[in-house]
């Protein structure tokens, strides 16, 4: 499976998601498989991020001058966030890993 996704086994981790900001794509309690070797943003992909000490899974998009747009699947409760390059530094934002697969629990 890792070979199929082009993931080096030493960079692969399985993490548990909490909350509903990415539901229904990533549900509360889902296992999310990530690659810590892939942190360069490709627009519209899901990443594990650290945003000011909060660990989140979000869609990311690059913005001009080093900014980033942070998007949740559940837009009603979690509106889009826009960070400038300065905000990224001040809010200690960083991309931790690329999410390459998710396993949601059955109801």
PDB file of C-alpha atoms in Angstrom:
ATOM      1  CA  UNK A   1       0.000   0.000   0.000  1.00  0.00           C
ATOM      2  CA  UNK A   2       2.794   2.436   0.848  1.00  0.00           C
ATOM      3  CA  UNK A   3       4.479   1.714  -2.477  1.00  0.00           C
ATOM      4  CA  UNK A   4       1.167   2.416  -4.243  1.00  0.00           C
ATOM      5  CA  UNK A   5       1.098   5.903  -2.673  1.00  0.00           C
ATOM      6  CA  UNK A   6       4.832   6.494  -3.161  1.00  0.00           C
ATOM      7  CA  UNK A   7       5.465   6.685   0.588  1.00  0.00           C
ATOM      8  CA  UNK A   8       8.791   5.757   2.158  1.00  0.00           C
ATOM      9  CA  UNK A   9       7.908   3.411   5.078  1.00  0.00           C
ATOM     10  CA  UNK A  10      10.148   5.409   7.438  1.00  0.00           C
ATOM     11  CA  UNK A  11       7.967   8.501   6.771  1.00  0.00           C
ATOM     12  CA  UNK A  12       4.594   6.800   7.284  1.00  0.00           C
ATOM     13  CA  UNK A  13       2.477   7.326  10.389  1.00  0.00           C
ATOM     14  CA  UNK A  14      -1.112   6.569  11.353  1.00  0.00           C
ATOM     15  CA  UNK A  15      -2.880   9.295  13.347  1.00  0.00           C
ATOM     16  CA  UNK A  16      -6.324   9.522  14.934  1.00  0.00           C
ATOM     17  CA  UNK A  17      -8.551  12.456  13.984  1.00  0.00           C
ATOM     18  CA  UNK A  18     -10.704  14.216  16.569  1.00  0.00           C
ATOM     19  CA  UNK A  19     -13.542  16.631  15.854  1.00  0.00           C
ATOM     20  CA  UNK A  20     -15.765  17.292  12.857  1.00  0.00           C
ATOM     21  CA  UNK A  21     -14.028  20.080  10.936  1.00  0.00           C
ATOM     22  CA  UNK A  22     -13.180  17.744   8.024  1.00  0.00           C
ATOM     23  CA  UNK A  23     -16.345  15.625   8.159  1.00  0.00           C
ATOM     24  CA  UNK A  24     -17.548  13.739   6.110  1.00  0.00           C
ATOM     25  CA  UNK A  25     -14.125  13.202   4.462  1.00  0.00           C
ATOM     26  CA  UNK A  26     -12.364  12.650   7.798  1.00  0.00           C
ATOM     27  CA  UNK A  27     -14.757  11.748  10.603  1.00  0.00           C
ATOM     28  CA  UNK A  28     -14.164  11.954  14.337  1.00  0.00           C
ATOM     29  CA  UNK A  29     -12.104   8.914  15.336  1.00  0.00           C
ATOM     30  CA  UNK A  30     -10.875   8.177  11.811  1.00  0.00           C
ATOM     31  CA  UNK A  31      -7.366   6.871  11.232  1.00  0.00           C
ATOM     32  CA  UNK A  32      -5.452   9.171   8.892  1.00  0.00           C
ATOM     33  CA  UNK A  33      -2.301   7.887   7.213  1.00  0.00           C
ATOM     34  CA  UNK A  34       0.330  10.568   6.642  1.00  0.00           C
ATOM     35  CA  UNK A  35       3.730  11.000   5.006  1.00  0.00           C
ATOM     36  CA  UNK A  36       6.026  13.288   7.037  1.00  0.00           C
ATOM     37  CA  UNK A  37       8.420  13.445   4.081  1.00  0.00           C
ATOM     38  CA  UNK A  38       5.942  15.429   1.979  1.00  0.00           C
ATOM     39  CA  UNK A  39       5.349  18.900   3.390  1.00  0.00           C
ATOM     40  CA  UNK A  40       5.447  21.014   0.228  1.00  0.00           C
ATOM     41  CA  UNK A  41       1.908  22.264  -0.408  1.00  0.00           C
ATOM     42  CA  UNK A  42       0.102  21.021  -3.497  1.00  0.00           C
ATOM     43  CA  UNK A  43      -3.095  23.066  -3.796  1.00  0.00           C
ATOM     44  CA  UNK A  44      -6.260  21.281  -2.691  1.00  0.00           C
ATOM     45  CA  UNK A  45      -4.588  18.360  -0.924  1.00  0.00           C
ATOM     46  CA  UNK A  46      -5.111  17.490   2.760  1.00  0.00           C
ATOM     47  CA  UNK A  47      -2.254  18.010   5.191  1.00  0.00           C
ATOM     48  CA  UNK A  48      -1.613  17.562   8.877  1.00  0.00           C
ATOM     49  CA  UNK A  49      -0.653  20.993  10.188  1.00  0.00           C
ATOM     50  CA  UNK A  50       0.443  22.624  13.421  1.00  0.00           C
ATOM     51  CA  UNK A  51      -1.273  25.998  13.754  1.00  0.00           C
ATOM     52  CA  UNK A  52      -0.199  27.784  16.897  1.00  0.00           C
ATOM     53  CA  UNK A  53       0.019  24.548  18.853  1.00  0.00           C
ATOM     54  CA  UNK A  54      -3.240  23.128  17.458  1.00  0.00           C
ATOM     55  CA  UNK A  55      -2.895  19.977  15.377  1.00  0.00           C
ATOM     56  CA  UNK A  56      -5.337  19.904  12.452  1.00  0.00           C
ATOM     57  CA  UNK A  57      -6.099  18.145   9.171  1.00  0.00           C
ATOM     58  CA  UNK A  58      -6.976  20.700   6.467  1.00  0.00           C
ATOM     59  CA  UNK A  59      -7.029  21.364   2.754  1.00  0.00           C
ATOM     60  CA  UNK A  60      -4.254  23.822   1.935  1.00  0.00           C
ATOM     61  CA  UNK A  61      -3.762  26.273  -0.914  1.00  0.00           C
ATOM     62  CA  UNK A  62      -0.754  28.458  -1.604  1.00  0.00           C
ATOM     63  CA  UNK A  63      -1.298  32.218  -1.798  1.00  0.00           C
ATOM     64  CA  UNK A  64       0.901  34.952  -3.280  1.00  0.00           C
ATOM     65  CA  UNK A  65       3.878  36.230  -1.268  1.00  0.00           C
ATOM     66  CA  UNK A  66       4.172  33.088   0.853  1.00  0.00           C
ATOM     67  CA  UNK A  67       0.647  33.013   2.261  1.00  0.00           C
ATOM     68  CA  UNK A  68      -1.628  30.027   2.734  1.00  0.00           C
ATOM     69  CA  UNK A  69      -5.380  29.400   2.638  1.00  0.00           C
ATOM     70  CA  UNK A  70      -6.644  26.831   5.183  1.00  0.00           C
ATOM     71  CA  UNK A  71      -9.919  25.123   4.261  1.00  0.00           C
ATOM     72  CA  UNK A  72     -12.157  22.776   6.244  1.00  0.00           C
ATOM     73  CA  UNK A  73     -14.644  20.348   4.723  1.00  0.00           C
ATOM     74  CA  UNK A  74     -17.257  21.514   7.284  1.00  0.00           C
ATOM     75  CA  UNK A  75     -17.389  25.141   6.112  1.00  0.00           C
ATOM     76  CA  UNK A  76     -20.505  26.024   8.107  1.00  0.00           C
ATOM     77  CA  UNK A  77     -18.717  25.645  11.443  1.00  0.00           C
ATOM     78  CA  UNK A  78     -15.146  26.230  10.275  1.00  0.00           C
ATOM     79  CA  UNK A  79     -14.781  29.106   7.772  1.00  0.00           C
ATOM     80  CA  UNK A  80     -11.730  29.437   5.541  1.00  0.00           C
ATOM     81  CA  UNK A  81      -8.641  30.980   7.110  1.00  0.00           C
ATOM     82  CA  UNK A  82      -6.123  33.114   5.239  1.00  0.00           C
ATOM     83  CA  UNK A  83      -2.587  33.540   6.539  1.00  0.00           C
ATOM     84  CA  UNK A  84      -0.011  35.948   5.178  1.00  0.00           C
ATOM     85  CA  UNK A  85       3.691  35.126   5.371  1.00  0.00           C
ATOM     86  CA  UNK A  86       3.808  37.282   8.506  1.00  0.00           C
ATOM     87  CA  UNK A  87       0.844  35.439  10.040  1.00  0.00           C
ATOM     88  CA  UNK A  88       2.583  32.126   9.360  1.00  0.00           C
ATOM     89  CA  UNK A  89       5.550  33.244  11.453  1.00  0.00           C
ATOM     90  CA  UNK A  90       3.506  34.899  14.224  1.00  0.00           C
ATOM     91  CA  UNK A  91       1.019  32.022  14.549  1.00  0.00           C
ATOM     92  CA  UNK A  92       3.703  29.316  14.332  1.00  0.00           C
ATOM     93  CA  UNK A  93       2.060  27.608  11.366  1.00  0.00           C
ATOM     94  CA  UNK A  94       3.814  24.640   9.782  1.00  0.00           C
ATOM     95  CA  UNK A  95       2.945  21.697   7.561  1.00  0.00           C
ATOM     96  CA  UNK A  96       3.670  18.452   9.414  1.00  0.00           C
ATOM     97  CA  UNK A  97       2.708  15.842   6.807  1.00  0.00           C
ATOM     98  CA  UNK A  98       0.709  15.011   3.716  1.00  0.00           C
ATOM     99  CA  UNK A  99      -2.429  12.919   4.350  1.00  0.00           C
ATOM    100  CA  UNK A 100      -2.488  10.166   1.736  1.00  0.00           C
ATOM    101  CA  UNK A 101      -5.289   7.930   3.017  1.00  0.00           C
ATOM    102  CA  UNK A 102      -8.056   7.830   5.607  1.00  0.00           C
ATOM    103  CA  UNK A 103      -9.958   5.006   7.233  1.00  0.00           C
ATOM    104  CA  UNK A 104     -13.288   6.105   8.683  1.00  0.00           C
ATOM    105  CA  UNK A 105     -15.073   3.836  11.135  1.00  0.00           C
ATOM    106  CA  UNK A 106     -18.302   2.203  10.106  1.00  0.00           C
ATOM    107  CA  UNK A 107     -21.408   3.413  11.955  1.00  0.00           C
TER     108      UNK A 107
END
